[in-house]
PDB file of C-alpha atoms in Angstrom:
ATOM      1  CA  MET A   7      -5.124-117.360 148.359  1.00  0.00           C
ATOM      2  CA  THR A   8      -4.779-118.218 152.059  1.00  0.00           C
ATOM      3  CA  SER A   9      -4.389-115.594 154.805  1.00  0.00           C
ATOM      4  CA  GLU A  10      -0.699-116.494 155.173  1.00  0.00           C
ATOM      5  CA  GLN A  11      -0.133-116.163 151.420  1.00  0.00           C
ATOM      6  CA  GLN A  12      -1.878-112.784 151.433  1.00  0.00           C
ATOM      7  CA  THR A  13       0.365-111.606 154.280  1.00  0.00           C
ATOM      8  CA  ASN A  14       3.505-112.835 152.522  1.00  0.00           C
ATOM      9  CA  ASN A  15       2.460-111.190 149.252  1.00  0.00           C
ATOM     10  CA  ARG A  16       1.702-107.916 151.038  1.00  0.00           C
ATOM     11  CA  THR A  17       5.071-108.012 152.801  1.00  0.00           C
ATOM     12  CA  TYR A  18       6.831-108.635 149.476  1.00  0.00           C
ATOM     13  CA  LEU A  19       5.058-105.683 147.819  1.00  0.00           C
ATOM     14  CA  ILE A  20       5.908-103.347 150.718  1.00  0.00           C
ATOM     15  CA  LYS A  21       9.570-104.434 150.624  1.00  0.00           C
ATOM     16  CA  LEU A  22       9.639-103.960 146.849  1.00  0.00           C
ATOM     17  CA  ALA A  23       8.171-100.467 147.199  1.00  0.00           C
ATOM     18  CA  GLY A  24      10.727 -99.637 149.878  1.00  0.00           C
ATOM     19  CA  SER A  25      13.639-100.948 147.809  1.00  0.00           C
ATOM     20  CA  ILE A  26      12.625 -98.988 144.707  1.00  0.00           C
ATOM     21  CA  ALA A  27      12.179 -95.828 146.790  1.00  0.00           C
ATOM     22  CA  LEU A  28      15.483 -96.384 148.583  1.00  0.00           C
ATOM     23  CA  PHE A  29      17.727 -96.720 145.537  1.00  0.00           C
ATOM     24  CA  GLY A  30      15.813 -94.154 143.490  1.00  0.00           C
ATOM     25  CA  ASN A  31      15.990 -91.502 146.207  1.00  0.00           C
ATOM     26  CA  LEU A  32      19.637 -92.260 146.973  1.00  0.00           C
ATOM     27  CA  LEU A  33      20.505 -91.515 143.358  1.00  0.00           C
ATOM     28  CA  LEU A  34      18.359 -88.381 143.216  1.00  0.00           C
ATOM     29  CA  CYS A  35      19.677 -87.161 146.559  1.00  0.00           C
ATOM     30  CA  ALA A  36      23.307 -87.481 145.462  1.00  0.00           C
ATOM     31  CA  LEU A  37      22.662 -85.724 142.144  1.00  0.00           C
ATOM     32  CA  LYS A  38      20.667 -82.838 143.648  1.00  0.00           C
ATOM     33  CA  LEU A  39      23.092 -82.171 146.500  1.00  0.00           C
ATOM     34  CA  CYS A  40      25.989 -82.091 144.022  1.00  0.00           C
ATOM     35  CA  PHE A  41      24.084 -79.716 141.720  1.00  0.00           C
ATOM     36  CA  ALA A  42      23.112 -77.561 144.720  1.00  0.00           C
ATOM     37  CA  TYR A  43      26.725 -77.356 145.913  1.00  0.00           C
ATOM     38  CA  PHE A  44      28.087 -76.220 142.544  1.00  0.00           C
ATOM     39  CA  SER A  45      25.165 -73.902 141.706  1.00  0.00           C
ATOM     40  CA  GLY A  46      24.636 -72.356 145.157  1.00  0.00           C
ATOM     41  CA  SER A  47      20.853 -72.821 144.896  1.00  0.00           C
ATOM     42  CA  LEU A  48      19.046 -73.061 148.235  1.00  0.00           C
ATOM     43  CA  ALA A  49      15.887 -74.332 146.540  1.00  0.00           C
ATOM     44  CA  VAL A  50      17.798 -77.221 144.968  1.00  0.00           C
ATOM     45  CA  MET A  51      19.546 -77.860 148.285  1.00  0.00           C
ATOM     46  CA  GLY A  52      16.115 -78.079 149.955  1.00  0.00           C
ATOM     47  CA  ASP A  53      14.972 -80.471 147.248  1.00  0.00           C
ATOM     48  CA  GLY A  54      18.072 -82.589 147.887  1.00  0.00           C
ATOM     49  CA  ILE A  55      17.441 -82.621 151.638  1.00  0.00           C
ATOM     50  CA  ASP A  56      13.903 -83.773 150.931  1.00  0.00           C
ATOM     51  CA  SER A  57      15.277 -86.675 148.870  1.00  0.00           C
ATOM     52  CA  ALA A  58      17.584 -87.554 151.761  1.00  0.00           C
ATOM     53  CA  THR A  59      14.501 -87.681 153.992  1.00  0.00           C
ATOM     54  CA  ASP A  60      12.795 -89.903 151.424  1.00  0.00           C
ATOM     55  CA  THR A  61      15.776 -92.249 151.551  1.00  0.00           C
ATOM     56  CA  VAL A  62      15.341 -92.636 155.310  1.00  0.00           C
ATOM     57  CA  ILE A  63      11.616 -93.186 154.771  1.00  0.00           C
ATOM     58  CA  ALA A  64      12.400 -96.007 152.343  1.00  0.00           C
ATOM     59  CA  LEU A  65      14.734 -97.635 154.868  1.00  0.00           C
ATOM     60  CA  VAL A  66      12.021 -97.455 157.533  1.00  0.00           C
ATOM     61  CA  THR A  67       9.527 -98.986 155.081  1.00  0.00           C
ATOM     62  CA  ILE A  68      11.790-101.994 154.474  1.00  0.00           C
ATOM     63  CA  LEU A  69      12.451-102.504 158.193  1.00  0.00           C
ATOM     64  CA  ILE A  70       8.799-102.151 159.188  1.00  0.00           C
ATOM     65  CA  SER A  71       7.688-104.638 156.514  1.00  0.00           C
ATOM     66  CA  ASN A  72       9.469-107.354 158.535  1.00  0.00           C
ATOM     67  CA  VAL A  73       7.761-106.295 161.768  1.00  0.00           C
ATOM     68  CA  ILE A  74       4.196-106.226 160.431  1.00  0.00           C
ATOM     69  CA  ALA A  75       4.669-109.686 158.899  1.00  0.00           C
ATOM     70  CA  MET A  76       5.208-111.178 162.372  1.00  0.00           C
ATOM     71  CA  PRO A  77       2.233-113.234 163.657  1.00  0.00           C
ATOM     72  CA  SER A  78       0.314-112.279 166.794  1.00  0.00           C
ATOM     73  CA  ASP A  79       1.730-113.388 170.137  1.00  0.00           C
ATOM     74  CA  ASP A  80       0.957-113.168 173.863  1.00  0.00           C
ATOM     75  CA  GLU A  81       2.155-109.568 174.035  1.00  0.00           C
ATOM     76  CA  HIS A  82       0.521-108.514 170.762  1.00  0.00           C
ATOM     77  CA  PRO A  83      -2.774-110.440 170.410  1.00  0.00           C
ATOM     78  CA  TRP A  84      -3.871-108.067 167.623  1.00  0.00           C
ATOM     79  CA  GLY A  85      -0.680-108.718 165.695  1.00  0.00           C
ATOM     80  CA  HIS A  86       1.991-106.187 164.748  1.00  0.00           C
ATOM     81  CA  GLY A  87       0.118-104.200 162.103  1.00  0.00           C
ATOM     82  CA  ARG A  88       0.143-101.002 164.151  1.00  0.00           C
ATOM     83  CA  ALA A  89       3.930-100.827 163.697  1.00  0.00           C
ATOM     84  CA  GLU A  90       3.144 -99.582 160.205  1.00  0.00           C
ATOM     85  CA  THR A  91       0.889 -96.857 161.634  1.00  0.00           C
ATOM     86  CA  VAL A  92       3.552 -95.769 164.113  1.00  0.00           C
ATOM     87  CA  ALA A  93       6.158 -95.702 161.329  1.00  0.00           C
ATOM     88  CA  THR A  94       3.852 -93.559 159.186  1.00  0.00           C
ATOM     89  CA  MET A  95       3.497 -91.140 162.106  1.00  0.00           C
ATOM     90  CA  VAL A  96       7.299 -90.948 162.399  1.00  0.00           C
ATOM     91  CA  LEU A  97       7.502 -90.237 158.665  1.00  0.00           C
ATOM     92  CA  ALA A  98       5.063 -87.344 159.096  1.00  0.00           C
ATOM     93  CA  PHE A  99       7.355 -85.781 161.716  1.00  0.00           C
ATOM     94  CA  MET A 100      10.413 -86.293 159.516  1.00  0.00           C
ATOM     95  CA  ILE A 101       8.686 -84.564 156.607  1.00  0.00           C
ATOM     96  CA  PHE A 102       7.583 -81.763 158.963  1.00  0.00           C
ATOM     97  CA  PHE A 103      11.093 -81.095 160.286  1.00  0.00           C
ATOM     98  CA  ALA A 104      12.554 -81.141 156.762  1.00  0.00           C
ATOM     99  CA  GLY A 105       9.958 -78.546 155.747  1.00  0.00           C
ATOM    100  CA  MET A 106      10.717 -76.384 158.798  1.00  0.00           C
ATOM    101  CA  GLU A 107      14.458 -76.492 158.131  1.00  0.00           C
ATOM    102  CA  LEU A 108      13.901 -75.383 154.547  1.00  0.00           C
ATOM    103  CA  ALA A 109      11.549 -72.602 155.659  1.00  0.00           C
ATOM    104  CA  ILE A 110      14.030 -71.255 158.228  1.00  0.00           C
ATOM    105  CA  SER A 111      16.908 -71.264 155.721  1.00  0.00           C
ATOM    106  CA  SER A 112      14.750 -69.520 153.108  1.00  0.00           C
ATOM    107  CA  ILE A 113      13.611 -66.809 155.520  1.00  0.00           C
ATOM    108  CA  LYS A 114      17.215 -66.153 156.593  1.00  0.00           C
ATOM    109  CA  GLN A 115      18.335 -65.651 152.989  1.00  0.00           C
ATOM    110  CA  LEU A 116      15.383 -63.351 152.283  1.00  0.00           C
ATOM    111  CA  ILE A 117      16.020 -61.255 155.397  1.00  0.00           C
ATOM    112  CA  PHE A 118      19.799 -60.954 155.037  1.00  0.00           C
ATOM    113  CA  HIS A 119      19.819 -60.817 151.193  1.00  0.00           C
ATOM    114  CA  THR A 120      22.403 -63.603 150.932  1.00  0.00           C
ATOM    115  CA  ALA A 121      20.835 -65.409 147.976  1.00  0.00           C
ATOM    116  CA  ASN A 122      23.353 -66.036 145.210  1.00  0.00           C
ATOM    117  CA  ILE A 123      23.050 -68.598 142.432  1.00  0.00           C
ATOM    118  CA  GLU A 124      26.467 -69.018 140.873  1.00  0.00           C
ATOM    119  CA  ASN A 125      25.398 -71.387 138.118  1.00  0.00           C
ATOM    120  CA  SER A 126      21.650 -71.385 137.591  1.00  0.00           C
ATOM    121  CA  THR A 127      21.912 -73.710 134.561  1.00  0.00           C
ATOM    122  CA  LEU A 128      23.102 -76.555 136.809  1.00  0.00           C
ATOM    123  CA  ALA A 129      20.259 -75.852 139.204  1.00  0.00           C
ATOM    124  CA  ILE A 130      17.741 -75.984 136.351  1.00  0.00           C
ATOM    125  CA  VAL A 131      19.163 -79.338 135.199  1.00  0.00           C
ATOM    126  CA  ALA A 132      18.841 -80.600 138.783  1.00  0.00           C
ATOM    127  CA  ALA A 133      15.176 -79.559 138.949  1.00  0.00           C
ATOM    128  CA  LEU A 134      14.396 -81.268 135.628  1.00  0.00           C
ATOM    129  CA  THR A 135      16.169 -84.436 136.774  1.00  0.00           C
ATOM    130  CA  SER A 136      14.188 -84.389 140.005  1.00  0.00           C
ATOM    131  CA  ILE A 137      10.843 -84.012 138.246  1.00  0.00           C
ATOM    132  CA  GLY A 138      11.536 -86.976 135.962  1.00  0.00           C
ATOM    133  CA  GLY A 139      12.911 -89.219 138.702  1.00  0.00           C
ATOM    134  CA  LYS A 140      10.212 -88.397 141.242  1.00  0.00           C
ATOM    135  CA  SER A 141       7.471 -88.991 138.665  1.00  0.00           C
ATOM    136  CA  LEU A 142       8.723 -92.539 138.086  1.00  0.00           C
ATOM    137  CA  LEU A 143       9.089 -93.187 141.821  1.00  0.00           C
ATOM    138  CA  ALA A 144       5.644 -91.780 142.678  1.00  0.00           C
ATOM    139  CA  PHE A 145       4.041 -93.948 139.984  1.00  0.00           C
ATOM    140  CA  SER A 146       5.701 -97.085 141.371  1.00  0.00           C
ATOM    141  CA  GLN A 147       4.676 -96.279 144.956  1.00  0.00           C
ATOM    142  CA  ILE A 148       1.040 -95.642 143.971  1.00  0.00           C
ATOM    143  CA  ILE A 149       0.835 -98.963 142.112  1.00  0.00           C
ATOM    144  CA  LEU A 150       2.484-100.982 144.895  1.00  0.00           C
ATOM    145  CA  GLY A 151       0.659 -99.066 147.639  1.00  0.00           C
ATOM    146  CA  LYS A 152      -2.736 -99.887 146.148  1.00  0.00           C
ATOM    147  CA  LYS A 153      -1.833-103.523 145.529  1.00  0.00           C
ATOM    148  CA  SER A 154      -0.591-103.985 149.104  1.00  0.00           C
ATOM    149  CA  GLY A 155      -3.174-101.737 150.737  1.00  0.00           C
ATOM    150  CA  SER A 156      -0.328-100.210 152.769  1.00  0.00           C
ATOM    151  CA  PRO A 157      -1.021 -96.736 154.247  1.00  0.00           C
ATOM    152  CA  MET A 158       2.715 -96.327 154.770  1.00  0.00           C
ATOM    153  CA  VAL A 159       3.531 -96.858 151.076  1.00  0.00           C
ATOM    154  CA  LEU A 160       0.579 -94.689 150.008  1.00  0.00           C
ATOM    155  CA  ALA A 161       1.755 -91.952 152.388  1.00  0.00           C
ATOM    156  CA  ASN A 162       5.169 -92.162 150.751  1.00  0.00           C
ATOM    157  CA  ALA A 163       3.517 -91.936 147.322  1.00  0.00           C
ATOM    158  CA  LYS A 164       1.680 -88.820 148.492  1.00  0.00           C
ATOM    159  CA  ASN A 165       4.960 -87.389 149.700  1.00  0.00           C
ATOM    160  CA  MET A 166       6.569 -88.078 146.311  1.00  0.00           C
ATOM    161  CA  LYS A 167       3.693 -86.403 144.454  1.00  0.00           C
ATOM    162  CA  ALA A 168       4.329 -83.383 146.648  1.00  0.00           C
ATOM    163  CA  ASP A 169       7.996 -83.663 145.690  1.00  0.00           C
ATOM    164  CA  ILE A 170       7.077 -83.367 142.007  1.00  0.00           C
ATOM    165  CA  VAL A 171       5.199 -80.140 142.710  1.00  0.00           C
ATOM    166  CA  MET A 172       8.160 -79.007 144.821  1.00  0.00           C
ATOM    167  CA  SER A 173      10.668 -79.645 142.022  1.00  0.00           C
ATOM    168  CA  ALA A 174       8.372 -77.968 139.480  1.00  0.00           C
ATOM    169  CA  SER A 175       8.166 -74.906 141.747  1.00  0.00           C
ATOM    170  CA  VAL A 176      11.939 -74.900 142.102  1.00  0.00           C
ATOM    171  CA  LEU A 177      12.280 -75.066 138.321  1.00  0.00           C
ATOM    172  CA  ILE A 178       9.911 -72.138 137.800  1.00  0.00           C
ATOM    173  CA  GLY A 179      11.719 -70.089 140.427  1.00  0.00           C
ATOM    174  CA  LEU A 180      15.104 -70.823 138.887  1.00  0.00           C
ATOM    175  CA  LEU A 181      13.923 -69.932 135.395  1.00  0.00           C
ATOM    176  CA  LEU A 182      12.454 -66.649 136.623  1.00  0.00           C
ATOM    177  CA  SER A 183      15.587 -65.947 138.653  1.00  0.00           C
ATOM    178  CA  LYS A 184      17.774 -66.494 135.577  1.00  0.00           C
ATOM    179  CA  ILE A 185      15.550 -64.572 133.177  1.00  0.00           C
ATOM    180  CA  LEU A 186      14.850 -61.627 135.503  1.00  0.00           C
ATOM    181  CA  GLU A 187      18.263 -61.762 137.198  1.00  0.00           C
ATOM    182  CA  LYS A 188      16.651 -61.712 140.649  1.00  0.00           C
ATOM    183  CA  PRO A 189      18.509 -64.150 142.965  1.00  0.00           C
ATOM    184  CA  PHE A 190      16.016 -63.599 145.806  1.00  0.00           C
ATOM    185  CA  LEU A 191      13.454 -65.609 143.822  1.00  0.00           C
ATOM    186  CA  ASP A 192      15.378 -68.775 144.690  1.00  0.00           C
ATOM    187  CA  PRO A 193      14.787 -68.592 148.497  1.00  0.00           C
ATOM    188  CA  ALA A 194      11.294 -67.192 147.850  1.00  0.00           C
ATOM    189  CA  VAL A 195      10.372 -70.319 145.897  1.00  0.00           C
ATOM    190  CA  ALA A 196      12.096 -72.453 148.533  1.00  0.00           C
ATOM    191  CA  LEU A 197       9.853 -70.866 151.182  1.00  0.00           C
ATOM    192  CA  ILE A 198       6.730 -71.699 149.158  1.00  0.00           C
ATOM    193  CA  VAL A 199       8.006 -75.251 148.745  1.00  0.00           C
ATOM    194  CA  SER A 200       8.531 -75.549 152.504  1.00  0.00           C
ATOM    195  CA  ILE A 201       4.897 -74.573 153.131  1.00  0.00           C
ATOM    196  CA  TRP A 202       3.790 -77.319 150.735  1.00  0.00           C
ATOM    197  CA  VAL A 203       5.983 -79.839 152.578  1.00  0.00           C
ATOM    198  CA  LEU A 204       4.528 -78.797 155.938  1.00  0.00           C
ATOM    199  CA  LYS A 205       1.006 -79.170 154.571  1.00  0.00           C
ATOM    200  CA  SER A 206       1.737 -82.726 153.385  1.00  0.00           C
ATOM    201  CA  ALA A 207       3.214 -83.599 156.789  1.00  0.00           C
ATOM    202  CA  PHE A 208       0.132 -82.300 158.593  1.00  0.00           C
ATOM    203  CA  GLU A 209      -2.245 -84.294 156.369  1.00  0.00           C
ATOM    204  CA  ILE A 210      -0.322 -87.539 156.922  1.00  0.00           C
ATOM    205  CA  PHE A 211      -0.149 -86.854 160.673  1.00  0.00           C
ATOM    206  CA  SER A 212      -3.897 -86.187 160.841  1.00  0.00           C
ATOM    207  CA  ASP A 213      -4.822 -89.436 159.068  1.00  0.00           C
ATOM    208  CA  THR A 214      -2.374 -91.505 161.118  1.00  0.00           C
ATOM    209  CA  ASN A 215      -3.382 -89.936 164.426  1.00  0.00           C
ATOM    210  CA  ARG A 216      -7.020 -90.847 163.740  1.00  0.00           C
ATOM    211  CA  GLU A 217      -6.006 -94.470 163.227  1.00  0.00           C
ATOM    212  CA  LEU A 218      -3.880 -94.572 166.390  1.00  0.00           C
ATOM    213  CA  MET A 219      -6.832 -93.144 168.334  1.00  0.00           C
ATOM    214  CA  ASP A 220      -9.070 -95.901 166.880  1.00  0.00           C
ATOM    215  CA  GLY A 221     -11.107 -93.248 165.095  1.00  0.00           C
ATOM    216  CA  ASN A 222     -13.094 -93.743 161.911  1.00  0.00           C
ATOM    217  CA  THR A 223     -14.935 -91.049 159.981  1.00  0.00           C
ATOM    218  CA  ASP A 224     -16.144 -93.358 157.191  1.00  0.00           C
ATOM    219  CA  LYS A 225     -19.846 -93.742 157.985  1.00  0.00           C
ATOM    220  CA  MET A 226     -20.363 -95.824 154.855  1.00  0.00           C
ATOM    221  CA  LEU A 227     -18.494 -98.663 156.570  1.00  0.00           C
ATOM    222  CA  TYR A 228     -21.020 -98.569 159.415  1.00  0.00           C
ATOM    223  CA  LYS A 229     -23.897 -98.586 156.942  1.00  0.00           C
ATOM    224  CA  LEU A 230     -22.434-101.665 155.255  1.00  0.00           C
ATOM    225  CA  LEU A 231     -21.983-103.254 158.677  1.00  0.00           C
ATOM    226  CA  PHE A 232     -25.573-102.666 159.791  1.00  0.00           C
ATOM    227  CA  ASN A 233     -27.010-103.729 156.429  1.00  0.00           C
ATOM    228  CA  ALA A 234     -24.998-106.975 156.579  1.00  0.00           C
ATOM    229  CA  ALA A 235     -26.150-107.711 160.146  1.00  0.00           C
ATOM    230  CA  THR A 236     -29.844-107.068 159.489  1.00  0.00           C
ATOM    231  CA  SER A 237     -29.732-109.198 156.330  1.00  0.00           C
ATOM    232  CA  VAL A 238     -29.465-112.265 158.597  1.00  0.00           C
ATOM    233  CA  LYS A 239     -32.823-113.667 159.645  1.00  0.00           C
ATOM    234  CA  GLY A 240     -33.467-113.410 163.386  1.00  0.00           C
ATOM    235  CA  VAL A 241     -31.230-110.371 163.977  1.00  0.00           C
ATOM    236  CA  SER A 242     -32.604-107.133 165.348  1.00  0.00           C
ATOM    237  CA  ASN A 243     -31.251-103.852 166.703  1.00  0.00           C
ATOM    238  CA  PRO A 244     -27.562-104.015 165.714  1.00  0.00           C
ATOM    239  CA  HIS A 245     -25.844-101.491 167.974  1.00  0.00           C
ATOM    240  CA  ARG A 246     -22.688-100.566 169.897  1.00  0.00           C
ATOM    241  CA  ALA A 247     -20.760-100.933 166.649  1.00  0.00           C
ATOM    242  CA  ARG A 248     -17.098-100.002 166.621  1.00  0.00           C
ATOM    243  CA  ILE A 249     -14.788-100.184 163.614  1.00  0.00           C
ATOM    244  CA  ARG A 250     -11.090 -99.501 163.906  1.00  0.00           C
ATOM    245  CA  LYS A 251      -8.233 -99.909 161.495  1.00  0.00           C
ATOM    246  CA  ILE A 252      -5.141-102.028 162.089  1.00  0.00           C
ATOM    247  CA  ALA A 253      -2.732-101.256 159.235  1.00  0.00           C
ATOM    248  CA  SER A 254      -4.742-102.250 156.135  1.00  0.00           C
ATOM    249  CA  LYS A 255      -7.417-104.342 157.893  1.00  0.00           C
ATOM    250  CA  TRP A 256     -10.574-103.663 159.927  1.00  0.00           C
ATOM    251  CA  ASP A 257     -11.297-104.820 163.462  1.00  0.00           C
ATOM    252  CA  ILE A 258     -15.045-104.812 164.218  1.00  0.00           C
ATOM    253  CA  ASP A 259     -17.147-105.075 167.386  1.00  0.00           C
ATOM    254  CA  LEU A 260     -20.929-105.346 167.185  1.00  0.00           C
ATOM    255  CA  ASP A 261     -23.867-106.140 169.483  1.00  0.00           C
ATOM    256  CA  ILE A 262     -27.036-107.719 168.073  1.00  0.00           C
ATOM    257  CA  GLU A 263     -30.325-108.842 169.611  1.00  0.00           C
ATOM    258  CA  VAL A 264     -32.021-112.210 169.050  1.00  0.00           C
ATOM    259  CA  ASP A 265     -35.125-113.938 170.402  1.00  0.00           C
ATOM    260  CA  ALA A 266     -34.712-114.262 174.184  1.00  0.00           C
ATOM    261  CA  SER A 267     -36.068-117.819 174.145  1.00  0.00           C
ATOM    262  CA  MET A 268     -33.500-118.995 171.596  1.00  0.00           C
ATOM    263  CA  SER A 269     -30.941-121.616 172.650  1.00  0.00           C
ATOM    264  CA  VAL A 270     -27.281-120.668 173.022  1.00  0.00           C
ATOM    265  CA  HIS A 271     -26.452-122.955 170.085  1.00  0.00           C
ATOM    266  CA  ASP A 272     -28.958-121.283 167.757  1.00  0.00           C
ATOM    267  CA  ALA A 273     -27.856-117.802 168.869  1.00  0.00           C
ATOM    268  CA  HIS A 274     -24.247-118.763 168.134  1.00  0.00           C
ATOM    269  CA  GLU A 275     -25.239-119.983 164.666  1.00  0.00           C
ATOM    270  CA  ILE A 276     -26.832-116.589 163.956  1.00  0.00           C
ATOM    271  CA  ALA A 277     -23.693-114.791 165.172  1.00  0.00           C
ATOM    272  CA  GLU A 278     -21.586-116.836 162.752  1.00  0.00           C
ATOM    273  CA  LYS A 279     -23.945-115.980 159.895  1.00  0.00           C
ATOM    274  CA  VAL A 280     -23.623-112.296 160.801  1.00  0.00           C
ATOM    275  CA  GLU A 281     -19.822-112.586 160.689  1.00  0.00           C
ATOM    276  CA  THR A 282     -20.003-114.223 157.258  1.00  0.00           C
ATOM    277  CA  ALA A 283     -22.366-111.531 155.951  1.00  0.00           C
ATOM    278  CA  ILE A 284     -20.057-108.779 157.220  1.00  0.00           C
ATOM    279  CA  LYS A 285     -16.989-110.358 155.600  1.00  0.00           C
ATOM    280  CA  GLU A 286     -18.870-110.530 152.297  1.00  0.00           C
ATOM    281  CA  SER A 287     -19.778-106.817 152.542  1.00  0.00           C
ATOM    282  CA  ILE A 288     -16.557-105.337 153.918  1.00  0.00           C
ATOM    283  CA  PRO A 289     -13.174-106.454 152.510  1.00  0.00           C
ATOM    284  CA  ASP A 290      -9.947-106.836 154.489  1.00  0.00           C
ATOM    285  CA  ILE A 291     -11.435-107.904 157.837  1.00  0.00           C
ATOM    286  CA  TYR A 292      -8.907-108.696 160.583  1.00  0.00           C
ATOM    287  CA  ASP A 293     -11.403-109.808 163.246  1.00  0.00           C
ATOM    288  CA  ILE A 294     -15.099-109.558 164.130  1.00  0.00           C
ATOM    289  CA  MET A 295     -16.560-109.777 167.614  1.00  0.00           C
ATOM    290  CA  VAL A 296     -20.347-110.249 167.674  1.00  0.00           C
ATOM    291  CA  HIS A 297     -22.010-110.001 171.085  1.00  0.00           C
ATOM    292  CA  ILE A 298     -25.448-111.582 171.491  1.00  0.00           C
ATOM    293  CA  GLU A 299     -28.184-109.977 173.629  1.00  0.00           C
ATOM    294  CA  PRO A 300     -31.792-111.078 174.208  1.00  0.00           C
ATOM    295  CA  ALA A 301     -34.283-108.886 172.332  1.00  0.00           C
ATOM    296  CA  GLY A 302     -35.476-106.003 174.487  1.00  0.00           C
ATOM    297  CA  HIS A 303     -32.465-106.222 176.769  1.00  0.00           C
ATOM    298  CA  GLY A 304     -31.605-102.605 176.001  1.00  0.00           C
ATOM    299  CA  ASN A 305     -34.693-101.459 177.873  1.00  0.00           C
ATOM    300  CA  HIS A 306     -33.448-102.901 181.161  1.00  0.00           C
ATOM    301  CA  HIS A 307     -29.962-101.429 181.564  1.00  0.00           C
ATOM    302  CA  ALA A 308     -28.293 -98.033 181.559  1.00  0.00           C
ATOM    303  CA  PRO A 309     -27.710 -96.386 178.169  1.00  0.00           C
ATOM    304  CA  GLU A 310     -24.483 -97.521 176.514  1.00  0.00           C
ATOM    305  CA  GLN A 311     -21.803 -94.875 176.447  1.00  0.00           C
ATOM    306  CA  TYR A 312     -19.896 -95.933 173.346  1.00  0.00           C
ATOM    307  CA  GLY A 313     -20.370 -97.400 169.902  1.00  0.00           C
ATOM    308  CA  LEU A 314     -22.707 -96.453 167.065  1.00  0.00           C
ATOM    309  CA  ASN A 315     -26.166 -97.639 166.119  1.00  0.00           C
ATOM    310  CA  GLN A 316     -28.234 -97.258 162.972  1.00  0.00           C
ATOM    311  CA  GLN A 317     -29.901 -94.088 164.215  1.00  0.00           C
ATOM    312  CA  SER A 318     -26.635 -92.307 165.023  1.00  0.00           C
ATOM    313  CA  VAL A 319     -25.152 -93.157 161.632  1.00  0.00           C
ATOM    314  CA  SER A 320     -28.302 -91.947 159.830  1.00  0.00           C
ATOM    315  CA  ALA A 321     -28.293 -88.740 161.874  1.00  0.00           C
ATOM    316  CA  THR A 322     -24.652 -88.077 161.071  1.00  0.00           C
ATOM    317  CA  SER A 323     -25.199 -88.703 157.380  1.00  0.00           C
ATOM    318  CA  SER A 324     -28.183 -86.341 157.312  1.00  0.00           C
ATOM    319  CA  SER A 325     -26.250 -83.556 159.009  1.00  0.00           C
ATOM    320  CA  THR A 326     -23.517 -83.662 156.342  1.00  0.00           C
ATOM    321  CA  HIS A 327     -25.941 -82.981 153.472  1.00  0.00           C
TER     322      HIS A 327
END
């Protein structure tokens, strides 16, 4: 499969995931808001608001899939893959604000004792419907997210798994509220659900922020990089390595040393072999930049202020055990 075919296939999978999420969440949102209105359940209302947020997320997913499929241009030489990262960050904020709104409403009902479930049976039916629907949607997003390698779709799948836990918590709260005849359990469960939503938002934000800051905590990738470089005959001291993520692909910079007396042509041949070795070791490479230095050159200039070498990766790995 060519690079263009891979891009087109990935775009199709992301659009498919977005379309399934869009129509599924629209249906669930309408059902839950109707059930919440007639039952008076704040927990179900919060669950419905969350589905409304998921509907917006699905719309963003479909729109962004068209942007990331655009080829690189003069203004975006690295392509448009980061649009997906930015969109994922926006989704994290949307999930956060939905969680905060639910938390505030729950606290108000607990403080002012205004909780009142008029028809808890409807609310219970709504929670059961949500659990079943969200389970199917989460499963589809996980499958399509893994196939496409899309962090945005996988983030949405993570959000939907949280939704299942949310709906299950709502169901438990409603059952207890009905059995024990304690209406305050409804906003109490809603408050717990809001904390779960906020936690999910923070985790997505943290992962996305690291990518936007060109960060990478996966030291195994650096080990694979250095092992691939040193497997090429004539290469020594791979250093100043930097690996950053652009959507689902990796952008890599690396300095290597070769014999100082080697011709430019031969040094270039070695650099190309290093690139090939790296691509065979690390999947989903967007670009590799290999910089050639004469062996021993590092002893004649100021210490480099950025990038990793084999020693720093080994030291980091040792400190984590």
